[in-house]
DNA sequence: CCATTGACGAAGA
DNA sequence: TTCTTCGCCAATG
């Protein structure tokens, strides 16, 4: 084949790789930003995973991606409905502690 | 090409 | 436990 091989991350937008993973998260389970970063073999930093999710298409269950503390950073943004992410997760059967965090040990999903 | 930006993570105070 | 600091890397203008 021709030598025209672009860097792997340019094959698709680096963000797209994040979406692919997020779409595989089953209901009632969650993944952390850092976890996704590691699954991508460090091609993208945890910071940017979250940033990618912010611009994610609608077919991505962004709600199932939380920070390493098991909390919803999105709720802090106040961009719209406060607690929307938490609300959606509770619909899927995820329980939150009063502190606003979930038990990651229980809900974290690993492929 | 350069500066800015971000929904993070881990470690330290 | 909360807050701060640093590292991290790609997208945007």
CSV table of C-alpha atoms (C1' of nucleotides) in Angstrom, one decimal:
chain,number,residue,atom,x,y,z
A,1,UNK,CA,0.0,0.0,0.0
A,2,UNK,CA,1.0,3.5,-0.3
A,3,UNK,CA,3.1,5.0,2.3
A,4,UNK,CA,0.7,7.7,2.9
A,5,UNK,CA,0.0,6.8,6.4
A,6,UNK,CA,-1.2,9.5,8.6
A,7,UNK,CA,-0.6,9.4,12.3
A,8,UNK,CA,-3.1,7.2,14.0
A,9,UNK,CA,-4.7,10.1,15.8
A,10,UNK,CA,-5.4,11.8,12.6
A,11,UNK,CA,-7.1,8.8,11.2
A,12,UNK,CA,-10.2,10.0,13.0
A,13,UNK,CA,-10.5,13.0,15.2
A,14,UNK,CA,-8.9,12.1,18.5
A,15,UNK,CA,-12.2,13.0,20.1
A,16,UNK,CA,-14.0,10.5,18.0
A,17,UNK,CA,-12.0,7.7,19.7
A,18,UNK,CA,-13.4,9.0,23.0
A,19,UNK,CA,-16.9,8.8,21.7
A,20,UNK,CA,-16.5,5.3,20.4
A,21,UNK,CA,-15.6,4.2,23.9
A,22,UNK,CA,-18.3,6.2,25.6
A,23,UNK,CA,-20.9,4.6,23.4
A,24,UNK,CA,-19.9,1.2,24.7
A,25,UNK,CA,-20.7,2.0,28.3
A,26,UNK,CA,-23.8,0.0,29.3
A,27,UNK,CA,-26.7,1.6,31.2
A,28,UNK,CA,-26.2,1.8,34.9
A,29,UNK,CA,-22.4,1.8,34.6
A,30,UNK,CA,-19.9,4.6,34.3
A,31,UNK,CA,-16.3,5.3,33.3
A,32,UNK,CA,-14.0,8.1,34.4
A,33,UNK,CA,-12.2,10.5,32.1
A,34,UNK,CA,-8.8,9.2,33.2
A,35,UNK,CA,-9.9,5.6,32.5
A,36,UNK,CA,-10.8,6.5,28.9
A,37,UNK,CA,-7.5,8.3,28.5
A,38,UNK,CA,-5.7,5.1,29.5
A,39,UNK,CA,-7.8,3.0,27.2
A,40,UNK,CA,-6.6,5.2,24.4
A,41,UNK,CA,-3.1,4.4,25.5
A,42,UNK,CA,-2.5,7.9,26.6
A,43,UNK,CA,-3.1,9.4,23.1
A,44,UNK,CA,-5.3,11.9,24.8
A,45,UNK,CA,-5.0,13.4,28.3
A,46,UNK,CA,-7.7,13.1,30.8
A,47,UNK,CA,-8.3,16.9,30.6
A,48,UNK,CA,-9.1,16.6,27.0
A,49,UNK,CA,-11.4,13.6,27.4
A,50,UNK,CA,-13.8,15.8,29.3
A,51,UNK,CA,-13.4,18.6,26.8
A,52,UNK,CA,-14.3,16.1,24.1
A,53,UNK,CA,-17.4,15.1,25.9
A,54,UNK,CA,-18.5,18.6,26.0
A,55,UNK,CA,-18.7,18.6,22.3
A,56,UNK,CA,-20.0,15.1,21.9
A,57,UNK,CA,-22.7,14.2,19.5
A,58,UNK,CA,-26.1,13.1,20.8
A,59,UNK,CA,-25.5,9.4,20.3
A,60,UNK,CA,-22.9,9.5,23.0
A,61,UNK,CA,-24.1,8.8,26.6
A,62,UNK,CA,-21.9,11.5,28.1
A,63,UNK,CA,-23.9,11.1,31.3
A,64,UNK,CA,-22.0,7.9,31.9
A,65,UNK,CA,-18.7,9.6,32.0
A,66,UNK,CA,-17.8,11.0,35.4
A,67,UNK,CA,-14.7,12.3,37.1
A,68,UNK,CA,-12.4,10.2,39.2
A,69,UNK,CA,-14.2,11.2,42.3
A,70,UNK,CA,-17.4,9.6,41.1
A,71,UNK,CA,-19.0,13.0,40.8
A,72,UNK,CA,-20.6,14.9,38.0
A,73,UNK,CA,-18.5,17.9,37.1
A,74,UNK,CA,-21.2,18.9,34.7
A,75,UNK,CA,-23.5,19.8,37.6
A,76,UNK,CA,-21.0,22.5,38.6
A,77,UNK,CA,-21.2,24.2,35.3
A,78,UNK,CA,-24.7,25.3,36.0
A,79,UNK,CA,-25.0,25.3,32.2
A,80,UNK,CA,-28.7,24.5,32.1
A,81,UNK,CA,-30.2,22.1,34.5
A,82,UNK,CA,-28.3,21.6,37.7
A,83,UNK,CA,-27.9,17.9,38.4
A,84,UNK,CA,-28.9,16.8,35.0
A,85,UNK,CA,-26.2,14.2,34.7
A,86,UNK,CA,-26.9,12.9,38.2
A,87,UNK,CA,-30.6,12.8,37.4
A,88,UNK,CA,-30.0,10.7,34.3
A,89,UNK,CA,-27.7,8.3,36.1
A,90,UNK,CA,-30.2,7.8,38.9
A,91,UNK,CA,-32.7,6.9,36.3
A,92,UNK,CA,-30.4,4.0,35.4
A,93,UNK,CA,-30.2,2.9,38.9
A,94,UNK,CA,-27.1,4.6,40.1
A,95,UNK,CA,-27.1,5.6,43.8
A,96,UNK,CA,-25.4,8.8,44.9
A,97,UNK,CA,-24.1,9.5,48.4
A,98,UNK,CA,-25.0,12.7,50.2
A,99,UNK,CA,-21.7,14.1,49.3
A,100,UNK,CA,-22.7,14.0,45.7
A,101,UNK,CA,-20.5,11.1,44.6
A,102,UNK,CA,-21.2,7.6,43.6
A,103,UNK,CA,-19.4,4.4,44.6
A,104,UNK,CA,-17.0,4.0,41.7
A,105,UNK,CA,-15.9,0.7,42.9
A,106,UNK,CA,-19.5,-0.5,42.2
A,107,UNK,CA,-20.4,1.3,39.0
A,108,UNK,CA,-17.1,1.6,37.2
A,109,UNK,CA,-17.3,-0.4,34.0
A,110,UNK,CA,-14.2,-1.9,32.5
A,111,UNK,CA,-14.1,-3.3,29.0
B,1,DC,C1',3.0,29.4,14.4
B,2,DC,C1',1.5,31.1,19.0
B,3,DA,C1',-1.6,31.8,22.9
B,4,DT,C1',-5.6,30.4,25.1
B,5,DT,C1',-8.6,27.0,26.8
B,6,DG,C1',-10.7,23.1,29.1
B,7,DA,C1',-16.9,18.6,32.0
B,8,DC,C1',-9.4,16.0,34.7
B,9,DG,C1',-5.9,13.3,37.8
B,10,DA,C1',-2.6,12.8,41.3
B,11,DA,C1',-0.1,14.5,45.1
B,12,DG,C1',0.8,17.8,48.7
B,13,DA,C1',-0.6,21.3,52.4
C,1,DT,C1',-11.9,16.8,53.4
C,2,DT,C1',-11.2,20.8,50.7
C,3,DC,C1',-8.1,23.7,48.1
C,4,DT,C1',-3.9,24.4,45.3
C,5,DT,C1',-0.3,23.2,42.0
C,6,DC,C1',1.5,20.9,38.2
C,7,DG,C1',1.2,18.0,34.2
C,8,DC,C1',-1.2,16.9,30.2
C,9,DC,C1',-2.4,17.4,25.0
C,10,DA,C1',-5.4,18.6,21.3
C,11,DA,C1',-8.7,22.1,19.3
C,12,DT,C1',-9.5,27.0,18.2
C,13,DG,C1',-8.8,31.6,16.6
